[in-house]
N, CA, C, O and CB atoms as a CASP TS submission, in Angstrom:
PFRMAT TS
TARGET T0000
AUTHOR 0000-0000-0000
METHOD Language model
MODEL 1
PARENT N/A
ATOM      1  N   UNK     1       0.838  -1.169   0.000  1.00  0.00           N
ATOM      2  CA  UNK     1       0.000   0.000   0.000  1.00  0.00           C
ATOM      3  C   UNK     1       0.893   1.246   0.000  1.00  0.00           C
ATOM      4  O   UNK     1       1.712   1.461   0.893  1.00  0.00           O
ATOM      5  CB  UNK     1      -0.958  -0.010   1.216  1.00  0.00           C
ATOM      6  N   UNK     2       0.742   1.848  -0.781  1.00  0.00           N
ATOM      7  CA  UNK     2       1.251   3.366  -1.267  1.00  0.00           C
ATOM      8  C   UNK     2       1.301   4.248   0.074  1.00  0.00           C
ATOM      9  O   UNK     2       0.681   3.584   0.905  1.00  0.00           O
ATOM     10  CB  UNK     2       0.078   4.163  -2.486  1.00  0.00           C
ATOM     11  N   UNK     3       1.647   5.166   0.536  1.00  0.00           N
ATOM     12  CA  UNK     3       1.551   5.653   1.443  1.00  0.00           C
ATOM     13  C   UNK     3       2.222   7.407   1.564  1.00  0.00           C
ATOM     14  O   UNK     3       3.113   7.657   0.752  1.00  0.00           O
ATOM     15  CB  UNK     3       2.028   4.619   2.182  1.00  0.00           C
ATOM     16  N   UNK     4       1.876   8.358   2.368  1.00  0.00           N
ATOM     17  CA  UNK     4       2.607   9.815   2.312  1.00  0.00           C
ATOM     18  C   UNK     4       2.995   9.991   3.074  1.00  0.00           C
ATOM     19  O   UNK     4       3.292  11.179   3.191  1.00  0.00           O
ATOM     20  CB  UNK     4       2.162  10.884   2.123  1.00  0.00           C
ATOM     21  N   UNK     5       3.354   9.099   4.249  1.00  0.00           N
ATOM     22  CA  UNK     5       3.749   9.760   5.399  1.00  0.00           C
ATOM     23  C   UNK     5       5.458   9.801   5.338  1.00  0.00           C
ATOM     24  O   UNK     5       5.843  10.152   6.454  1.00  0.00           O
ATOM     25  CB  UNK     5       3.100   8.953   6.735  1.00  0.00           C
ATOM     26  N   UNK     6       6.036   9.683   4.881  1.00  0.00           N
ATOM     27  CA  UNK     6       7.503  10.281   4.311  1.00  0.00           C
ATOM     28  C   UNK     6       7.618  11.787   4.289  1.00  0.00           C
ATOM     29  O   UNK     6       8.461  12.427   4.919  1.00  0.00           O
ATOM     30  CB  UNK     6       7.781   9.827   2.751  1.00  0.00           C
ATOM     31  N   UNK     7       6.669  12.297   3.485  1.00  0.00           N
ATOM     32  CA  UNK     7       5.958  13.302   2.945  1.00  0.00           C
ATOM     33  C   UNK     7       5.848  14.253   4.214  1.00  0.00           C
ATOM     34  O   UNK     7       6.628  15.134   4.576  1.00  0.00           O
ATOM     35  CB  UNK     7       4.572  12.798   2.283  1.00  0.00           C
ATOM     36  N   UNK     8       4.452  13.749   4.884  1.00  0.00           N
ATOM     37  CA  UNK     8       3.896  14.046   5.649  1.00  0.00           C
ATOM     38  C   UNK     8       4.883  14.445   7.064  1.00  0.00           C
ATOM     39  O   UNK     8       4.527  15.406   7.746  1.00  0.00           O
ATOM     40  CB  UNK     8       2.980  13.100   5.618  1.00  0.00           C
ATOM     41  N   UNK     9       5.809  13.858   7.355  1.00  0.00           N
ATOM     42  CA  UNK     9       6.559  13.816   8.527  1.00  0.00           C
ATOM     43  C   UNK     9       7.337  14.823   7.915  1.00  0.00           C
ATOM     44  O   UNK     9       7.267  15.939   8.432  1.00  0.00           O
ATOM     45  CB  UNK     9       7.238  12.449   9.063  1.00  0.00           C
ATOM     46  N   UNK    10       8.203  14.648   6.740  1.00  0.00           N
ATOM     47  CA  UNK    10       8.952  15.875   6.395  1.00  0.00           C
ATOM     48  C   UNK    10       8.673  17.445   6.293  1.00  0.00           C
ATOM     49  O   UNK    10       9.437  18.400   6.438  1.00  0.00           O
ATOM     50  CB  UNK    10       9.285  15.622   5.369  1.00  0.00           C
ATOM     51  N   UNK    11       7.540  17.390   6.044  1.00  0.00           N
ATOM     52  CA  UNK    11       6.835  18.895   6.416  1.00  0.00           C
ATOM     53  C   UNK    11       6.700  19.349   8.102  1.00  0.00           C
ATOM     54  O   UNK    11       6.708  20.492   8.557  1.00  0.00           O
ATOM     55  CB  UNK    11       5.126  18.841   5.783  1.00  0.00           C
ATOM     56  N   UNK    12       6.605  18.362   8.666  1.00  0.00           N
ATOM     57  CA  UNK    12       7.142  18.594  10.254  1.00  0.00           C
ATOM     58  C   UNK    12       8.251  18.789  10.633  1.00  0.00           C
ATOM     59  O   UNK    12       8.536  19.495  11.600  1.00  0.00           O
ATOM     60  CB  UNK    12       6.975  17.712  11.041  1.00  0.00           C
ATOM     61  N   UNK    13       8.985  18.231   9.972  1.00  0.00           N
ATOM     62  CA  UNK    13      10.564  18.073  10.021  1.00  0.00           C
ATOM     63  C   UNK    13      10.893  17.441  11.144  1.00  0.00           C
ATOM     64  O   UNK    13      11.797  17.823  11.888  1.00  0.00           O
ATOM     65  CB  UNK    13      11.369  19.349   9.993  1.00  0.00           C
ATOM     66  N   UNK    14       9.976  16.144  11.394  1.00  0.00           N
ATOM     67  CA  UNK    14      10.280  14.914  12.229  1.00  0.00           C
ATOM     68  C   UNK    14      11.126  13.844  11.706  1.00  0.00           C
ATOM     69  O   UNK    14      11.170  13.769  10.478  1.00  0.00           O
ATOM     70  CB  UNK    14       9.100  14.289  12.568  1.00  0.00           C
ATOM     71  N   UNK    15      11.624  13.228  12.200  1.00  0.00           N
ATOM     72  CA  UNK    15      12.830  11.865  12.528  1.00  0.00           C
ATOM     73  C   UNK    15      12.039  10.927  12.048  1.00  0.00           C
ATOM     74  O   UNK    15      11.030  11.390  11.516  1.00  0.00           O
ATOM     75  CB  UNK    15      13.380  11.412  14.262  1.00  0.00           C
ATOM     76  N   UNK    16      12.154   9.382  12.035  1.00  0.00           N
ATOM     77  CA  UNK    16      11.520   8.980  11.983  1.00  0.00           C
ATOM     78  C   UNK    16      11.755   7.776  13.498  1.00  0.00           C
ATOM     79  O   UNK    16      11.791   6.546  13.466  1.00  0.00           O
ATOM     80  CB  UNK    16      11.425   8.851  10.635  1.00  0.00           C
ATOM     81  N   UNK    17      11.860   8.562  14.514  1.00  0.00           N
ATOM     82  CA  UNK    17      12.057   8.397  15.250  1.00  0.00           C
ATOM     83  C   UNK    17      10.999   9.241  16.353  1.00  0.00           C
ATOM     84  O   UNK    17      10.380   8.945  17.375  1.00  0.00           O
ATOM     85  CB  UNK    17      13.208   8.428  15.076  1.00  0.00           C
ATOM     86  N   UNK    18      11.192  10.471  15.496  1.00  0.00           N
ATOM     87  CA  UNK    18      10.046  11.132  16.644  1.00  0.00           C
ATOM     88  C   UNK    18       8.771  10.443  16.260  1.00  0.00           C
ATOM     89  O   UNK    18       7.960   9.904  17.012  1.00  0.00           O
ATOM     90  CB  UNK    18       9.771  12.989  16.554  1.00  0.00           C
ATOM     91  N   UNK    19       8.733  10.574  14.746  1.00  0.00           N
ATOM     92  CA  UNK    19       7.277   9.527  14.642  1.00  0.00           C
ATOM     93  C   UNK    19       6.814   8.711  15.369  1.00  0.00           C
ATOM     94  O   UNK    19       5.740   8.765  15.969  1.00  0.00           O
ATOM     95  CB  UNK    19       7.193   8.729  13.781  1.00  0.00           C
ATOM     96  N   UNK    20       7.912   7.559  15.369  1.00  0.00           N
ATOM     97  CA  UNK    20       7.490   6.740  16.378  1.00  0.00           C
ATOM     98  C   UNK    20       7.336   6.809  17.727  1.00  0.00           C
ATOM     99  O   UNK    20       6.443   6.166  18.280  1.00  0.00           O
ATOM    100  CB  UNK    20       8.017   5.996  16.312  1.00  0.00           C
ATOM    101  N   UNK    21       8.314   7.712  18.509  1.00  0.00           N
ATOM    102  CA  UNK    21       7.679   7.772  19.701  1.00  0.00           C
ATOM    103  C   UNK    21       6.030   8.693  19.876  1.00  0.00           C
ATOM    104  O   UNK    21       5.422   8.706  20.946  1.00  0.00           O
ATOM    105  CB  UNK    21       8.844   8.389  20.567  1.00  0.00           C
ATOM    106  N   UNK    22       5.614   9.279  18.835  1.00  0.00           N
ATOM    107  CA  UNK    22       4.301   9.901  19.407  1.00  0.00           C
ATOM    108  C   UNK    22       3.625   8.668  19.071  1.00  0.00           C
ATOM    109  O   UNK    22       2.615   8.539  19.762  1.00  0.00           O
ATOM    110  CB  UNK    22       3.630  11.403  18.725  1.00  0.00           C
ATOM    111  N   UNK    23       3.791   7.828  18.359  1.00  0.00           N
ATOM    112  CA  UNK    23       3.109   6.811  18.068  1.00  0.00           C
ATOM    113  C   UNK    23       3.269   5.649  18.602  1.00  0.00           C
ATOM    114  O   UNK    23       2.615   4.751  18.071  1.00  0.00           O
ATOM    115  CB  UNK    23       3.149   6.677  17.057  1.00  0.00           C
ATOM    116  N   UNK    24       3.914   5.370  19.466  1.00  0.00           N
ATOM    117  CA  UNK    24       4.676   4.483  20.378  1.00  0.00           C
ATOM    118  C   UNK    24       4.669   3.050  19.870  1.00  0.00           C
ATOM    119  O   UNK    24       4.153   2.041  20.350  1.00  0.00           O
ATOM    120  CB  UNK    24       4.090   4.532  21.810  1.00  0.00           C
ATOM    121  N   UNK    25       5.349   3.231  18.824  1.00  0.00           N
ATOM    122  CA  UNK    25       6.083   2.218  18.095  1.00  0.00           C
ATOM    123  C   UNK    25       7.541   2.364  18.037  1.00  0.00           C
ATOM    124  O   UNK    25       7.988   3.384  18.562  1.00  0.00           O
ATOM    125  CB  UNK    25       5.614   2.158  16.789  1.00  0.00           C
ATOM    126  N   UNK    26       8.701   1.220  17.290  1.00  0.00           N
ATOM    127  CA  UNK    26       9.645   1.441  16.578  1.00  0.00           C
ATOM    128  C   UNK    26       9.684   1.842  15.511  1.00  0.00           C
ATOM    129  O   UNK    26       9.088   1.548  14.474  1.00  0.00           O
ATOM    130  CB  UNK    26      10.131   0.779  16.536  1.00  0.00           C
ATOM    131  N   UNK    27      10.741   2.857  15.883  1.00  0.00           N
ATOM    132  CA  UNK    27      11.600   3.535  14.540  1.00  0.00           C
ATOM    133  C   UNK    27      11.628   2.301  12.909  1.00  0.00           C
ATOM    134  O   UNK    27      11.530   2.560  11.710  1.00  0.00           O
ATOM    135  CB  UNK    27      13.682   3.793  15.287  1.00  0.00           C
ATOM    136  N   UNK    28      11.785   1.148  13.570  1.00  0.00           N
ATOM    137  CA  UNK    28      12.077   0.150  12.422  1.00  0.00           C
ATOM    138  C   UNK    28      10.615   0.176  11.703  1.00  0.00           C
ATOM    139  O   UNK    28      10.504   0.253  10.479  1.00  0.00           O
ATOM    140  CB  UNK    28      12.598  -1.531  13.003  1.00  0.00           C
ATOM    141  N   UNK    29       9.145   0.078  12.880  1.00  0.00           N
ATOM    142  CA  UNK    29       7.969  -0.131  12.029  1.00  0.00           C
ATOM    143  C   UNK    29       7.777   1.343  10.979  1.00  0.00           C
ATOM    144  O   UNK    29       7.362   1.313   9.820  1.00  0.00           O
ATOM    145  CB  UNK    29       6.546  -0.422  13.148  1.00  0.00           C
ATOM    146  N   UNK    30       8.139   2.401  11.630  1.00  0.00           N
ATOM    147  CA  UNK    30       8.177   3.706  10.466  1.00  0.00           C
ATOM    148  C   UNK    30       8.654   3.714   9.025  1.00  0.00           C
ATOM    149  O   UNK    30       8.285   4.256   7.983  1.00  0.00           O
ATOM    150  CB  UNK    30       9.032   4.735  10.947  1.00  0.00           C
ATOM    151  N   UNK    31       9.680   2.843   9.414  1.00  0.00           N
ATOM    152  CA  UNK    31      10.253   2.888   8.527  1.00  0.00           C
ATOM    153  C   UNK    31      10.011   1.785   7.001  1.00  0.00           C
ATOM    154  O   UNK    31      10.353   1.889   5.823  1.00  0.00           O
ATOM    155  CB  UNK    31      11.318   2.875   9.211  1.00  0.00           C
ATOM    156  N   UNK    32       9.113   0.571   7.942  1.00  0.00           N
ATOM    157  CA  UNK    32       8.838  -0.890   6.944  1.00  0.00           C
ATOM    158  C   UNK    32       7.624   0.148   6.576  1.00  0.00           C
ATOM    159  O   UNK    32       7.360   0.185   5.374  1.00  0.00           O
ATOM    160  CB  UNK    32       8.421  -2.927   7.776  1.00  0.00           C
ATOM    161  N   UNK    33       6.989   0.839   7.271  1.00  0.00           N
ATOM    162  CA  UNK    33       5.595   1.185   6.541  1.00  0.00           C
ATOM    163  C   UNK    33       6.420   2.173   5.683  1.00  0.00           C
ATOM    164  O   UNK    33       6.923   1.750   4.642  1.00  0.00           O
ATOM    165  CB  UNK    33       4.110   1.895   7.559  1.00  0.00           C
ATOM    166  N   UNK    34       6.543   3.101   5.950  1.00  0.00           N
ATOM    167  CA  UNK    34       7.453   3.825   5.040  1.00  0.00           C
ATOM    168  C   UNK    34       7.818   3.610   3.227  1.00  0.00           C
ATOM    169  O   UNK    34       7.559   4.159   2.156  1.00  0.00           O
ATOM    170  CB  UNK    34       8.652   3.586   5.772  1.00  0.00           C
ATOM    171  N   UNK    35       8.688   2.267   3.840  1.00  0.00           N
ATOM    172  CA  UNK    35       9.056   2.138   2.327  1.00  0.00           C
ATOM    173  C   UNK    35       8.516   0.873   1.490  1.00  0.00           C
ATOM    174  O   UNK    35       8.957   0.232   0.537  1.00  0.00           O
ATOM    175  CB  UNK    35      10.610   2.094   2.232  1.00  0.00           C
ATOM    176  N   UNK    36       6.811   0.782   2.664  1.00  0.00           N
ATOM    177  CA  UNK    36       5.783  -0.004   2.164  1.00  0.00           C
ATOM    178  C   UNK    36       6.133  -1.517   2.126  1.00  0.00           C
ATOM    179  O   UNK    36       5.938  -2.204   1.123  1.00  0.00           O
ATOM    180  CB  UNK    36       5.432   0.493   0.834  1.00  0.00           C
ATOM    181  N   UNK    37       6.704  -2.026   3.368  1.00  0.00           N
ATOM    182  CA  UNK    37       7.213  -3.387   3.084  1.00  0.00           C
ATOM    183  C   UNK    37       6.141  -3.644   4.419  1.00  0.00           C
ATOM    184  O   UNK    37       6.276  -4.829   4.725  1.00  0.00           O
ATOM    185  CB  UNK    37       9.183  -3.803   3.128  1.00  0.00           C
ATOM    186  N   UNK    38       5.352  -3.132   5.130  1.00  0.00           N
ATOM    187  CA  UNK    38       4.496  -3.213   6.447  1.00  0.00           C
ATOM    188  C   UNK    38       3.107  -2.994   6.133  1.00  0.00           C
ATOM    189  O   UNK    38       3.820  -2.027   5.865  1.00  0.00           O
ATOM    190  CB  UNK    38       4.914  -2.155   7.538  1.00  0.00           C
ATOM    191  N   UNK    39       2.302  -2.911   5.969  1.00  0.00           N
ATOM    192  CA  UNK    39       1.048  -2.270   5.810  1.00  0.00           C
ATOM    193  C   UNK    39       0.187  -2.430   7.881  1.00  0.00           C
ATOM    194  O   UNK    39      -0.268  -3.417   8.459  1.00  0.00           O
ATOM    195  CB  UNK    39       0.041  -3.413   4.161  1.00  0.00           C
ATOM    196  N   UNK    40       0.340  -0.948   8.351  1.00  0.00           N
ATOM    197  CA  UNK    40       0.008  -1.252   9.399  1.00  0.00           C
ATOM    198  C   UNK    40      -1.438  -1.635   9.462  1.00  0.00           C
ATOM    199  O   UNK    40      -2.242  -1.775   8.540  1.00  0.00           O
ATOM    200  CB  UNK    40       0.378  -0.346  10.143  1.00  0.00           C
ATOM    201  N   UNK    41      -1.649  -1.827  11.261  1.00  0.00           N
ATOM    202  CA  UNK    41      -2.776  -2.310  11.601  1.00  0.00           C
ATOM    203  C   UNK    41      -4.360  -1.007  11.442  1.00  0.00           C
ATOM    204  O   UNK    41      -4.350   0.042  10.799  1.00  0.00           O
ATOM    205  CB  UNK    41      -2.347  -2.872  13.181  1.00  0.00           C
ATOM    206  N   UNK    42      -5.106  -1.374  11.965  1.00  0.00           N
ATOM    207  CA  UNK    42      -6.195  -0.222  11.308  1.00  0.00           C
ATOM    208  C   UNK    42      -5.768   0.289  12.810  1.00  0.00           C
ATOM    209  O   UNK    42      -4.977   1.225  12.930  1.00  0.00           O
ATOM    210  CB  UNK    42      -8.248  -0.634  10.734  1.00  0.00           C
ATOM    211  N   UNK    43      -6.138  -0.144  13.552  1.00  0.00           N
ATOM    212  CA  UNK    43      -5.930   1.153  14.849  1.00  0.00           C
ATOM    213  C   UNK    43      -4.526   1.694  14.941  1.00  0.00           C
ATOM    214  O   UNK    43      -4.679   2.686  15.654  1.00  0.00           O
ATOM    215  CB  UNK    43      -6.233   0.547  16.532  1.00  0.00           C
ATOM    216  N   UNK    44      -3.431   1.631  14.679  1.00  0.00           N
ATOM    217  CA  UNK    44      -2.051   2.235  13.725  1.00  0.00           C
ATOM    218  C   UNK    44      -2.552   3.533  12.883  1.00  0.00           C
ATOM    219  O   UNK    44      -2.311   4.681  13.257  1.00  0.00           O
ATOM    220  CB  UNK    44      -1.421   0.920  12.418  1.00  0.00           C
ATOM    221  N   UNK    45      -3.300   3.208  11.667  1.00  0.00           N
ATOM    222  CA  UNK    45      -3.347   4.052  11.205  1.00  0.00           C
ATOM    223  C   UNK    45      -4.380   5.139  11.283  1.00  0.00           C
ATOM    224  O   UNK    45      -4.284   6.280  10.830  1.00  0.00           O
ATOM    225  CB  UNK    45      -3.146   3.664  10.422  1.00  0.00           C
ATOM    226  N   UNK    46      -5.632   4.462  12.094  1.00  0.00           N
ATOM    227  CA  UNK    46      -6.467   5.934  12.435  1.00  0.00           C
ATOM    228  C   UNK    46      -4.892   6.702  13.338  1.00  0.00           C
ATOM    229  O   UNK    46      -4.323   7.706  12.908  1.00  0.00           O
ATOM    230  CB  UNK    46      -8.414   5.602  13.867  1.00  0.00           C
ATOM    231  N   UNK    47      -4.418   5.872  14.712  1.00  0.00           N
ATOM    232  CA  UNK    47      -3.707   6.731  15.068  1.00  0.00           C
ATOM    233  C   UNK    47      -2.602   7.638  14.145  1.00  0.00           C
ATOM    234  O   UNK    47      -2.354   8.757  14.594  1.00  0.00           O
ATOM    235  CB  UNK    47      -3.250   6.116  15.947  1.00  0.00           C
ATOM    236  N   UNK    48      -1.864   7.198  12.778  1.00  0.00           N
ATOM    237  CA  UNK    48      -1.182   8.341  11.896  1.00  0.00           C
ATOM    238  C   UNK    48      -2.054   9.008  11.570  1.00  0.00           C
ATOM    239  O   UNK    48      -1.839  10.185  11.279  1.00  0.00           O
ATOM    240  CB  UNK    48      -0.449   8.052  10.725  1.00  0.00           C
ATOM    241  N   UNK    49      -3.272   8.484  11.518  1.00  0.00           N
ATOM    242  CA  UNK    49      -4.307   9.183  10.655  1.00  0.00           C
ATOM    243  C   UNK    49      -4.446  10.870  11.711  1.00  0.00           C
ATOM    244  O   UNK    49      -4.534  11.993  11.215  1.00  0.00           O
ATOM    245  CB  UNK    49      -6.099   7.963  10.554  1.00  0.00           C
ATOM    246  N   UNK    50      -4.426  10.572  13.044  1.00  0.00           N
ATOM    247  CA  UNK    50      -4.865  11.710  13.989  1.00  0.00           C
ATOM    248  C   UNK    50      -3.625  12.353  14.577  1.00  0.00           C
ATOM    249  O   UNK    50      -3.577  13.169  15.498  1.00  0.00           O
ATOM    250  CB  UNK    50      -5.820  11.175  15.194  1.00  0.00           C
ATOM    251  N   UNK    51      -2.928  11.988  14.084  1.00  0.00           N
ATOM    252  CA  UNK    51      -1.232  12.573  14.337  1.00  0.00           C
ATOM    253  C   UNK    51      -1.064  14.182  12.969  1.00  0.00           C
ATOM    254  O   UNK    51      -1.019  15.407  13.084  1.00  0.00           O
ATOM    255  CB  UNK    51       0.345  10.659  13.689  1.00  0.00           C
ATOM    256  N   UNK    52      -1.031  13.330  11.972  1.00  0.00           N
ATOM    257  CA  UNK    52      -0.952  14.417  10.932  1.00  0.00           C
ATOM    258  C   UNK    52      -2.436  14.962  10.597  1.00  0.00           C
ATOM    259  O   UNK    52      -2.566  15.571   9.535  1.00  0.00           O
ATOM    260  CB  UNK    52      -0.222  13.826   9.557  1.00  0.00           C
ATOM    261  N   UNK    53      -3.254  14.833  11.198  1.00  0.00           N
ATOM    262  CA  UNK    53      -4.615  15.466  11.653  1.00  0.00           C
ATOM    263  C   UNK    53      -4.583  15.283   9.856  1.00  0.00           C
ATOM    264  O   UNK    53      -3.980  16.163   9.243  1.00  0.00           O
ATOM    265  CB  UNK    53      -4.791  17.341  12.749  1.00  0.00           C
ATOM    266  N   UNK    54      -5.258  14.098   9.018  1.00  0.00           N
ATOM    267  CA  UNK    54      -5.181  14.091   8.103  1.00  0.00           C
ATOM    268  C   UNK    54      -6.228  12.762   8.029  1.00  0.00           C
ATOM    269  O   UNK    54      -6.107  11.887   8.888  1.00  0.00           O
ATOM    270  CB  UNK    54      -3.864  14.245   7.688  1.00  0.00           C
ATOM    271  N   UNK    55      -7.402  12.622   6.828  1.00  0.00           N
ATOM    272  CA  UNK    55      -8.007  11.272   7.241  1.00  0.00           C
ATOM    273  C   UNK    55      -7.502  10.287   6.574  1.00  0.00           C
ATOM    274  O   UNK    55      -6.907  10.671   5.567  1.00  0.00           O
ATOM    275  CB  UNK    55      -9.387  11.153   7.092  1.00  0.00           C
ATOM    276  N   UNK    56      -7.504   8.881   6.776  1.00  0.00           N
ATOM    277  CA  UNK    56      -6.828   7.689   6.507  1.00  0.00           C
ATOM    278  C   UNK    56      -6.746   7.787   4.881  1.00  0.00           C
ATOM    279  O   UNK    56      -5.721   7.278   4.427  1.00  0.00           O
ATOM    280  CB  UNK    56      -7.633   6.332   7.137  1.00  0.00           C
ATOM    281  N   UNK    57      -7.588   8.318   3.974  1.00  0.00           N
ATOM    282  CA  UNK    57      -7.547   7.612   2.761  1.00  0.00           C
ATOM    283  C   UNK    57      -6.571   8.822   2.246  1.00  0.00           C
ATOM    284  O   UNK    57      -5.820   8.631   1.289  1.00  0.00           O
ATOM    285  CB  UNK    57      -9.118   7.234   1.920  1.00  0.00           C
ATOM    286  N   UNK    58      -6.602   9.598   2.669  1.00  0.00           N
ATOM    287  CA  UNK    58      -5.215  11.025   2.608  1.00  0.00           C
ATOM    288  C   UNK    58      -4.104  10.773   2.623  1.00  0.00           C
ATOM    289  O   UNK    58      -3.312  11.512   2.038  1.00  0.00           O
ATOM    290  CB  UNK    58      -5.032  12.024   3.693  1.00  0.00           C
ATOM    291  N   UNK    59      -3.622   9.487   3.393  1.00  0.00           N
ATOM    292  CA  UNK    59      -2.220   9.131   3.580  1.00  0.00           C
ATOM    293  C   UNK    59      -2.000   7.885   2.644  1.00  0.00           C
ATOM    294  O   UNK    59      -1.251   7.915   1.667  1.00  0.00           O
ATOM    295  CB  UNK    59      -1.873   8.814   5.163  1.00  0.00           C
ATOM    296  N   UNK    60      -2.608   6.966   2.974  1.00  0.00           N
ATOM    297  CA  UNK    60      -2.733   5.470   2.495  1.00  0.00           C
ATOM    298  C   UNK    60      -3.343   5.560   1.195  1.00  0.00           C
ATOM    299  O   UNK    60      -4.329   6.293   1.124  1.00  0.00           O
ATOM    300  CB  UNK    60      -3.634   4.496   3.464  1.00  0.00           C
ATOM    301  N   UNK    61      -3.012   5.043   0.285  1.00  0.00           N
ATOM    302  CA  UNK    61      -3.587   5.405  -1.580  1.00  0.00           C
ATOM    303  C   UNK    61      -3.343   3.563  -1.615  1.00  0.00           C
ATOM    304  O   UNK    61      -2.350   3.067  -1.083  1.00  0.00           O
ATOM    305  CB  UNK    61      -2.036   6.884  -3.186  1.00  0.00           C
ATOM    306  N   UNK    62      -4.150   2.914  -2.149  1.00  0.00           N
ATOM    307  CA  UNK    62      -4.399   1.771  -2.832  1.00  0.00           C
ATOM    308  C   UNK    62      -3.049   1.239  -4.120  1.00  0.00           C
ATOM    309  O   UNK    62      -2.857   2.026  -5.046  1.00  0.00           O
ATOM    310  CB  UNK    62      -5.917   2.134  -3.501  1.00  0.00           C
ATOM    311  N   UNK    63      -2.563   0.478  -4.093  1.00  0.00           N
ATOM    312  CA  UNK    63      -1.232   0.099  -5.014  1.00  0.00           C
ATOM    313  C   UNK    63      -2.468   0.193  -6.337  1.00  0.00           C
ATOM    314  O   UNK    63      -3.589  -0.310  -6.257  1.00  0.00           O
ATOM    315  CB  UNK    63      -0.151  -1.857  -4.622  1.00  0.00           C
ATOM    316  N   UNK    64      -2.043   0.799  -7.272  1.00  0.00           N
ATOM    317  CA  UNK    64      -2.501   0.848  -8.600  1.00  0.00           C
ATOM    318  C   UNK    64      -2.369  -0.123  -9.805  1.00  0.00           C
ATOM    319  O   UNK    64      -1.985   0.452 -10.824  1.00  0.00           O
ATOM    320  CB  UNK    64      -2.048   1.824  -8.958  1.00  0.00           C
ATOM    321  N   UNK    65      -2.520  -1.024  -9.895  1.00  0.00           N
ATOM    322  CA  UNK    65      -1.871  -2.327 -10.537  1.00  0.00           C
ATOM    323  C   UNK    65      -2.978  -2.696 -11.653  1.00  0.00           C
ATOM    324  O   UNK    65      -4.051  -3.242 -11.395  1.00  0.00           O
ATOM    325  CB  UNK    65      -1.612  -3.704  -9.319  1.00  0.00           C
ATOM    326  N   UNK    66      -2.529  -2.297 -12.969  1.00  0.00           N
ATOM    327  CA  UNK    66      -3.177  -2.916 -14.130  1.00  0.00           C
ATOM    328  C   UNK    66      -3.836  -3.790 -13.954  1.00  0.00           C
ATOM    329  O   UNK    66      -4.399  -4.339 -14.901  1.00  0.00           O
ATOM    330  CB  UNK    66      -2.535  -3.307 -14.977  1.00  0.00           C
TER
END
């Protein structure tokens, strides 16, 4: 699953470290979702979802596949 929060954190000019601690995960899960090798859990992502005060389908985009 496609995702913006790369994006999204960089306009904060967060770590991906601070990410995770407001989100109280590891730095490592930021990072598998990140570069889309994770697809988190749904209560995960309402919580990114209410972090970057942004709604779920805003961040998360569907893989586009012919």
């Amino acid at each position: 699953m496609k995702n913006r929060i790369k994006v999204l954190r960089a306009e904060r000019d967060w770590s991906q470290a601070d990410l995770a601690d407001r989100l109280s995960v590891s730095r490592q899960t930021v990072n598998a979702i990140e570069t889309e090798k994770y697809d988190p859990s749904l209560p995960l992502a309402f919580k990114i979802a209410d972090i970057f005060q942004q709604r779920i389908e805003d961040i998360f985009l569907p893989d586009q596949k012919a």
